[in-house]
Structure formats: C-alpha cells, structure tokens
JSON list of C-alpha atoms in Angstrom, two decimals:
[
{"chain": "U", "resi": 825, "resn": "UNK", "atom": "CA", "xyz": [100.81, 81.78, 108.91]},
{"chain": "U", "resi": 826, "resn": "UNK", "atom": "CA", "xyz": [99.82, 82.18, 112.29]},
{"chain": "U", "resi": 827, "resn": "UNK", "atom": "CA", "xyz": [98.77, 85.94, 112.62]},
{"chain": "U", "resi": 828, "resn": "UNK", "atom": "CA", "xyz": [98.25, 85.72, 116.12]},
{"chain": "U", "resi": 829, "resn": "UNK", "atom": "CA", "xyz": [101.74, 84.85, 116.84]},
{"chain": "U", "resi": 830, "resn": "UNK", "atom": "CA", "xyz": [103.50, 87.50, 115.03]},
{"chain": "U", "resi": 831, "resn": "UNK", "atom": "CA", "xyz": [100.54, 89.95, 116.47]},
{"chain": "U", "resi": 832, "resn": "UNK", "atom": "CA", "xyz": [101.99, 88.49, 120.06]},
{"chain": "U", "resi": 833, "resn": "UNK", "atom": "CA", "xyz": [105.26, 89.78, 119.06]},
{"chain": "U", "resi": 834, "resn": "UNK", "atom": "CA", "xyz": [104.36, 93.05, 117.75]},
{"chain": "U", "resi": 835, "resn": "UNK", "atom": "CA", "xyz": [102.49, 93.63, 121.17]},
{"chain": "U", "resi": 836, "resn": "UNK", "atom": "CA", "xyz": [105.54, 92.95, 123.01]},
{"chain": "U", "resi": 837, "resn": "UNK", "atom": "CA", "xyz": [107.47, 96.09, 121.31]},
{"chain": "U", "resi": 838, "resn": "UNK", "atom": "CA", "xyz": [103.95, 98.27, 122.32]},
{"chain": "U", "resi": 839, "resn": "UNK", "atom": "CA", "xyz": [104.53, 97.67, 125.64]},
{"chain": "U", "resi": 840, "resn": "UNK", "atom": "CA", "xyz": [108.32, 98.64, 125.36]},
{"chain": "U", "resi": 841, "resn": "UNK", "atom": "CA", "xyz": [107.53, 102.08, 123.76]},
{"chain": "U", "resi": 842, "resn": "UNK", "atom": "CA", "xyz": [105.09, 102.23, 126.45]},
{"chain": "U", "resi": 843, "resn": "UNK", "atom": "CA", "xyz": [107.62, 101.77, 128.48]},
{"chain": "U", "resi": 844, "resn": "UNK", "atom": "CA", "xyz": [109.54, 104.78, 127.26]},
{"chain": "U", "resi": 845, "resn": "UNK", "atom": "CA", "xyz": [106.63, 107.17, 127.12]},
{"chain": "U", "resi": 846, "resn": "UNK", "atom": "CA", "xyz": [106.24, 106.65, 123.12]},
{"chain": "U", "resi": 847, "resn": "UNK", "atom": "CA", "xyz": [102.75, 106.32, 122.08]},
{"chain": "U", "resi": 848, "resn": "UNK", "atom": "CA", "xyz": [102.84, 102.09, 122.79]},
{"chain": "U", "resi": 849, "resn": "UNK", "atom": "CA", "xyz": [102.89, 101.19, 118.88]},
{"chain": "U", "resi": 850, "resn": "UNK", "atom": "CA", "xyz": [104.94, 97.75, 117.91]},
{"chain": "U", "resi": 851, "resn": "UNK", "atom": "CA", "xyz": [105.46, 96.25, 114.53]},
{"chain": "U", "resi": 852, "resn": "UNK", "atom": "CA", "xyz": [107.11, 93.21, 112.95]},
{"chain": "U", "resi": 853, "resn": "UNK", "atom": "CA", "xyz": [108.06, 92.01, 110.04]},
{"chain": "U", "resi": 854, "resn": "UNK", "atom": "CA", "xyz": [107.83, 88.12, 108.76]},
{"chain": "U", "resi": 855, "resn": "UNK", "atom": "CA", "xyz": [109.39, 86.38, 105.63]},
{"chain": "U", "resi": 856, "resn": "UNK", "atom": "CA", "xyz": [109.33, 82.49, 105.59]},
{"chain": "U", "resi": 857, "resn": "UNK", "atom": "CA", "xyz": [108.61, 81.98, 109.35]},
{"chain": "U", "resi": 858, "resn": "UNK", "atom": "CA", "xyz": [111.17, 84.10, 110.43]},
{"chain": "U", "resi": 859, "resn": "UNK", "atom": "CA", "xyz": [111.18, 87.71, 112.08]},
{"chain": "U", "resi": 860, "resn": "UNK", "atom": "CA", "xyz": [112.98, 90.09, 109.68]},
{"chain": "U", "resi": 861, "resn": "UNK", "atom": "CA", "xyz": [112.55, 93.18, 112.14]},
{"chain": "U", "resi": 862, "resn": "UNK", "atom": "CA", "xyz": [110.48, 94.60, 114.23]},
{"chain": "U", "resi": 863, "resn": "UNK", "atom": "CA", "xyz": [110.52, 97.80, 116.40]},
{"chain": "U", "resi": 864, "resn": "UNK", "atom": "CA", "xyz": [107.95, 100.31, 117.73]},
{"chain": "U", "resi": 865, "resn": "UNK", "atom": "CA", "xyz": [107.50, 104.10, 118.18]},
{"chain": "U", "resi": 866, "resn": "UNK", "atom": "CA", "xyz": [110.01, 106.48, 118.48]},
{"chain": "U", "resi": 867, "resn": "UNK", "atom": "CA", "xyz": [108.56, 109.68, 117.27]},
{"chain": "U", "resi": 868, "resn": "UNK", "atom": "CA", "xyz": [109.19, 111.24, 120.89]},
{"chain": "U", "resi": 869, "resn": "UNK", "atom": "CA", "xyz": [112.82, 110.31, 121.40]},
{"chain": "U", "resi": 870, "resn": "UNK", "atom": "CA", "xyz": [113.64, 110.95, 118.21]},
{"chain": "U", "resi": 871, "resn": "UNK", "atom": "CA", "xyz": [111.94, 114.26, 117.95]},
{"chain": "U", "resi": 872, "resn": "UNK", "atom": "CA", "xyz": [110.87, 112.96, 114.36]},
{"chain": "U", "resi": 873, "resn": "UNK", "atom": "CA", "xyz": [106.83, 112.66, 113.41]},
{"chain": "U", "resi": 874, "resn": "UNK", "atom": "CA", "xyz": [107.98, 109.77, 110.80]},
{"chain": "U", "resi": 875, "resn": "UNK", "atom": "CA", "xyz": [109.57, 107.14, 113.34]},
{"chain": "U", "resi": 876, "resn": "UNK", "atom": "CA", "xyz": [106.16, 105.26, 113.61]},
{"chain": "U", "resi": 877, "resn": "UNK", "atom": "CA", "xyz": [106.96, 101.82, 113.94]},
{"chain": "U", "resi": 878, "resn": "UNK", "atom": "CA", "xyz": [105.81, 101.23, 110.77]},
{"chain": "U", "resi": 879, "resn": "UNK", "atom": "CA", "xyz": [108.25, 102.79, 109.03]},
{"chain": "U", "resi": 880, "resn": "UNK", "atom": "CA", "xyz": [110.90, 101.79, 111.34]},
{"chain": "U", "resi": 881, "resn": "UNK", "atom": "CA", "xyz": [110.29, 98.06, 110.48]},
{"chain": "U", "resi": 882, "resn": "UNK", "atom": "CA", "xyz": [110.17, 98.54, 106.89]},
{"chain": "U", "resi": 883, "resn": "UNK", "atom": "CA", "xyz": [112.81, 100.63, 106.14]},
{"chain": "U", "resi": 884, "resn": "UNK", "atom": "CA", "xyz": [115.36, 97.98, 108.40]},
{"chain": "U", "resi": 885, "resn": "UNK", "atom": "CA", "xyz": [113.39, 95.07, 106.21]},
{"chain": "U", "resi": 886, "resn": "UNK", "atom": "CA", "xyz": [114.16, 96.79, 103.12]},
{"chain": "U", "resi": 887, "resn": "UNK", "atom": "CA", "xyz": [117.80, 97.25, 103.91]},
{"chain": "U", "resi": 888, "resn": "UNK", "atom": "CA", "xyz": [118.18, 93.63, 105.03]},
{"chain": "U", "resi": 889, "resn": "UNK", "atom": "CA", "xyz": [116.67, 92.31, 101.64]},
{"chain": "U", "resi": 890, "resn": "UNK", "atom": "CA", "xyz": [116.38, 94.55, 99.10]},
{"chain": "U", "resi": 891, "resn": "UNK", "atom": "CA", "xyz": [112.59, 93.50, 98.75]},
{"chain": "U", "resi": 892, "resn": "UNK", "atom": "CA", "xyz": [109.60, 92.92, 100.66]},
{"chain": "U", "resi": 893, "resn": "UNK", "atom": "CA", "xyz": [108.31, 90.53, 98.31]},
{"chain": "U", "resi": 894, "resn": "UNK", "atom": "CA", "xyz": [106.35, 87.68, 100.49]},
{"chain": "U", "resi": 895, "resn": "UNK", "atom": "CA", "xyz": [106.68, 89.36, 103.59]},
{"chain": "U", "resi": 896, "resn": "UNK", "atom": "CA", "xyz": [104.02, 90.52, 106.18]},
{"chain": "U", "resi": 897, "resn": "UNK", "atom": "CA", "xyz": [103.68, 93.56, 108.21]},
{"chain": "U", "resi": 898, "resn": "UNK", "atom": "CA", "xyz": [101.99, 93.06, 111.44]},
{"chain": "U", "resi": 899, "resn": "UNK", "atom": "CA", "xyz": [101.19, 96.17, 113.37]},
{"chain": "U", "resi": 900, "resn": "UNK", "atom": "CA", "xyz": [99.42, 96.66, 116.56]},
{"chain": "U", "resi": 901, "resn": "UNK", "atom": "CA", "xyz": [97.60, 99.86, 115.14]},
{"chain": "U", "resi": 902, "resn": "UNK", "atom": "CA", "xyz": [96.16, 100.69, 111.74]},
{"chain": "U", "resi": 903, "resn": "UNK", "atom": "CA", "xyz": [98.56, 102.15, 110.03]},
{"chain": "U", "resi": 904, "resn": "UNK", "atom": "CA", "xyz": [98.10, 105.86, 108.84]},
{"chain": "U", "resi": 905, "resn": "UNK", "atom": "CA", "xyz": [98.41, 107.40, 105.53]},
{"chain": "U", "resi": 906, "resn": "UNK", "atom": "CA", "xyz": [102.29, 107.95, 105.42]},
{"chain": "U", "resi": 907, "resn": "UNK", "atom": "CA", "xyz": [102.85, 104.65, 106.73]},
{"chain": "U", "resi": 908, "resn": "UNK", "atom": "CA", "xyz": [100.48, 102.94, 103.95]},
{"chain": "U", "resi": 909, "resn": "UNK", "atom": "CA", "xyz": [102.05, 105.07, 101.09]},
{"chain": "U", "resi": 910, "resn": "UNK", "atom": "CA", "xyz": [105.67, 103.74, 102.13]},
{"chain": "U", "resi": 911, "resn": "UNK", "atom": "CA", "xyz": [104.46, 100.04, 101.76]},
{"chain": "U", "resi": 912, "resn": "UNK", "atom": "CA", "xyz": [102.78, 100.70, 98.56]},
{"chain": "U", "resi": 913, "resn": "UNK", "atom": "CA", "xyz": [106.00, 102.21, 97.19]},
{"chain": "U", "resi": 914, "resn": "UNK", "atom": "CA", "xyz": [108.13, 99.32, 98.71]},
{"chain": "U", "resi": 915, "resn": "UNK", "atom": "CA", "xyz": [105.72, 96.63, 97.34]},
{"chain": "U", "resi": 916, "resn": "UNK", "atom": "CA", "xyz": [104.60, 94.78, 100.85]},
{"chain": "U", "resi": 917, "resn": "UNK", "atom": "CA", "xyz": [101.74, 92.30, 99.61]},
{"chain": "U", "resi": 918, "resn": "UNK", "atom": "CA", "xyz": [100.25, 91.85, 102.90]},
{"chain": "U", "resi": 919, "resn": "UNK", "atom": "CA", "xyz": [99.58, 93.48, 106.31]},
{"chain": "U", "resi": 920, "resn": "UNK", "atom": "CA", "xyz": [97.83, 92.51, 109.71]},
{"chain": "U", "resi": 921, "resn": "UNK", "atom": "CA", "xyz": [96.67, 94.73, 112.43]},
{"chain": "U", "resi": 922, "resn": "UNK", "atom": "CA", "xyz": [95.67, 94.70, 115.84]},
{"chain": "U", "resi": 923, "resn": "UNK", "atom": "CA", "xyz": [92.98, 98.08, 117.00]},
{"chain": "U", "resi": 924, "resn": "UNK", "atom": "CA", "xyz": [91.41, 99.77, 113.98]},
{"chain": "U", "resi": 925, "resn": "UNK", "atom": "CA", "xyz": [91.76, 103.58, 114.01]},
{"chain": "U", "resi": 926, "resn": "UNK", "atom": "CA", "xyz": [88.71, 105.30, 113.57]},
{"chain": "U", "resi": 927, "resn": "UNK", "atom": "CA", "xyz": [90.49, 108.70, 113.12]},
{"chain": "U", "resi": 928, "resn": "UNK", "atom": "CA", "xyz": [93.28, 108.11, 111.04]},
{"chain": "U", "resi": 929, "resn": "UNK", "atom": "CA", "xyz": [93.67, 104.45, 109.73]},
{"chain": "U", "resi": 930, "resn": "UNK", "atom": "CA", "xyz": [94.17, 104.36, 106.03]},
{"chain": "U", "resi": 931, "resn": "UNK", "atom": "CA", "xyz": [93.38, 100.84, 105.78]},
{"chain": "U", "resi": 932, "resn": "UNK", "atom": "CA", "xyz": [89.51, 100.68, 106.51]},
{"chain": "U", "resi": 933, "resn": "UNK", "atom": "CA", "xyz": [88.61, 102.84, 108.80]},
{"chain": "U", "resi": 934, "resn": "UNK", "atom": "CA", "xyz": [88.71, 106.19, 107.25]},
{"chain": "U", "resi": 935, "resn": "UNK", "atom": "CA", "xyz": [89.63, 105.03, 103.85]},
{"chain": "U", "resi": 936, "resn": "UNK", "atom": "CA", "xyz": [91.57, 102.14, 102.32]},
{"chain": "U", "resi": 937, "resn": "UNK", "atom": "CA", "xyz": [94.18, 103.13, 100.54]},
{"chain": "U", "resi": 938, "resn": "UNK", "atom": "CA", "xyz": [95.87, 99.84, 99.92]},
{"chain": "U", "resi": 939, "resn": "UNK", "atom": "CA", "xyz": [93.42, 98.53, 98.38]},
{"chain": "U", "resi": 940, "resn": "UNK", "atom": "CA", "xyz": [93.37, 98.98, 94.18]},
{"chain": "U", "resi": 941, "resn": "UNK", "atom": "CA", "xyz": [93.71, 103.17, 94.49]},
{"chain": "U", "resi": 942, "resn": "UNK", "atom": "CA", "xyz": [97.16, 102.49, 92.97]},
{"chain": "U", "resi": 943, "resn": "UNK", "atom": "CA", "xyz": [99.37, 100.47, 91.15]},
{"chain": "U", "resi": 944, "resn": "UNK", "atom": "CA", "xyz": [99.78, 97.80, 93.88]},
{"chain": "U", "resi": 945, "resn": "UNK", "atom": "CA", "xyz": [97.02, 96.50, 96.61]},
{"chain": "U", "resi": 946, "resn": "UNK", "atom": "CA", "xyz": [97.96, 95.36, 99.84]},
{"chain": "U", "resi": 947, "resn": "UNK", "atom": "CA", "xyz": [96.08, 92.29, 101.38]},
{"chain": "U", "resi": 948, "resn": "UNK", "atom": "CA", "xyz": [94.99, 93.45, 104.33]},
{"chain": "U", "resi": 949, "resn": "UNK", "atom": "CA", "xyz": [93.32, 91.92, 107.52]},
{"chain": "U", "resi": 950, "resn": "UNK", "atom": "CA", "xyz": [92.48, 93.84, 110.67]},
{"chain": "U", "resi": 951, "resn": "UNK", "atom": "CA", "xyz": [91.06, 92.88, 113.98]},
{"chain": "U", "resi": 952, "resn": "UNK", "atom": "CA", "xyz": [93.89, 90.26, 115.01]},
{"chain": "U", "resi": 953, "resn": "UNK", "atom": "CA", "xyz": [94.37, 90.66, 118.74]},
{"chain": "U", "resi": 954, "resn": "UNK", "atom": "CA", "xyz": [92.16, 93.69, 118.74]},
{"chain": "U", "resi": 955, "resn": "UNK", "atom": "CA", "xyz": [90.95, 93.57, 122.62]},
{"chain": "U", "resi": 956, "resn": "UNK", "atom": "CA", "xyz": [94.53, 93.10, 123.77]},
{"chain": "U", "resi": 957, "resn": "UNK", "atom": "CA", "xyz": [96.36, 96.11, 121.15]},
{"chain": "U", "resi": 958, "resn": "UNK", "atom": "CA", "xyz": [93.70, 98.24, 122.17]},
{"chain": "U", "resi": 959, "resn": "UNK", "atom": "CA", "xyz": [93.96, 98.23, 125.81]},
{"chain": "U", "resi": 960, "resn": "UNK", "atom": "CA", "xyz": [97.40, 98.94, 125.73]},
{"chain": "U", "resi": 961, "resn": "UNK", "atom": "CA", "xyz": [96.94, 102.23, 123.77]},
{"chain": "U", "resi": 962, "resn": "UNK", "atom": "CA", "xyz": [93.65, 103.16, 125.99]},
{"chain": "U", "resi": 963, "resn": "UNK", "atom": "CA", "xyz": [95.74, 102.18, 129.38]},
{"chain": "U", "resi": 964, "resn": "UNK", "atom": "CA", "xyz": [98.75, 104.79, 127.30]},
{"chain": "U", "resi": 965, "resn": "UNK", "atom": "CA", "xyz": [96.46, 107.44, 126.86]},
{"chain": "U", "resi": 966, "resn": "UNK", "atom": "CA", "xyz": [94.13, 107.27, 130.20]},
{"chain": "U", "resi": 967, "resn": "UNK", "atom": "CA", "xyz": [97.67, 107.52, 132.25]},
{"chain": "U", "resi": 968, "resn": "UNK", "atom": "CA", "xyz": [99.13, 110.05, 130.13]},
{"chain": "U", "resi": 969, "resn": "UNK", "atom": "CA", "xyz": [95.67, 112.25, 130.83]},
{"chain": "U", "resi": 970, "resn": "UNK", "atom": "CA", "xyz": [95.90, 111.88, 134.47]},
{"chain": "U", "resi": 971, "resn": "UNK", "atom": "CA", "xyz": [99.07, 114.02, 134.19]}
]
C-alpha cells in the first residue's frame, strides 16, 4: 500500500473542512486499492461533538460493506479516544496518521489504546505526511486566534 497516497487524499478533505471553518480534519478509507469513503470534520455544522471525520468515514464504510475487514483508516490527526473505541468495536485492522496529538491521541501519544488493551489490536503507524497534516491544523488554529 502506498500510505502516502491515501494520506494525500485524506489531506485534501482537511483543507475542505478548513474551508468551512471545521477544525481541518480529513479521513479515508481503503479496501483493495480503492477509496471506500472518506470525509472530514463536521462537528461545527452539525452542532454534534461525534462528527469527527473519523467516525464519519467509518460509519459510511461500515454501511457500504458490512465489515471493515482488510481495510485501512488513514487520518490526518491521531485519532482520539471515541474515535479509537468505534474502530475497535467495528474490527478495523489497521490505521495511518498524519500529526500525532500530544493532548489527546489515543494511539501513542497519550496512550495506545489499540494496541492489545482489548479484544482486538489495531496496527497502527503514525508520522505519514506529518510536516504537511500539521501545518494545516497550526495555519487553522493561528487564523482562528487572530479573530
């Protein structure tokens, strides 16, 4: 698999909720070469703390095939706890992310819960893309401060 690729991809859907003043968070989902979903935040417009693109791309994956058996989650951000416990429960064997999350990521920077706390591990590789997923949140947050 080409992480970097799918990692492009995921960027692409930061920039659009950066576009819409959403905290600039994209996410895809991959099965066989192919792009099952992919979407990013929406926790502003929807007025809902759950619509991290996470979740967004997994529940629309799970719809679509029943299974996330041999897919991959890439994600521009660490994801958090909530969004971790949802791919545990739905079975996703692997993720990749962009910028690590020193506050809140749940899969290595404050803890790892994907990997062996439960029933199911998650093979999980960080740091794809880093430089690039990062900038886009710091350029986010530095224009959002200036307000």
């Amino acid at each position: 698999m080409d992480d970097r690729k799918w990692m492009r991809i995921a960027l692409e859907e930061a920039e659009s909720a950066m576009q819409e003043a959403e905290v600039p968070v994209g996410a895809v989902i991959v099965k066989d070469d192919a792009v099952i979903s992919h979407a990013h935040n929406l926790c502003a417009f929807r007025k809902d703390p759950t619509a991290h693109a996470e979740m967004l791309v997994l529940k629309e994956a799970y719809q679509k095939l029943g299974s996330l058996q041999d897919c991959t989650l890439y994600v521009t951000l660490e994801p958090c706890a909530m969004c971790v416990g949802a791919m545990l429960h739905m079975r996703l064997p692997r993720l990749v992310y962009g910028a690590f999350d020193p506050a809140c990521g749940c899969c290595g920077s404050r803890v790892d819960l994907g990997d062996h706390w439960f029933e199911s591990s998650i093979e999980t590789t960080g740091g794809i893309l880093e430089e690039d997923a990062s900038a886009i949140l710091k350029g986010f947050f530095s224009s959002v401060r200036k307000k």
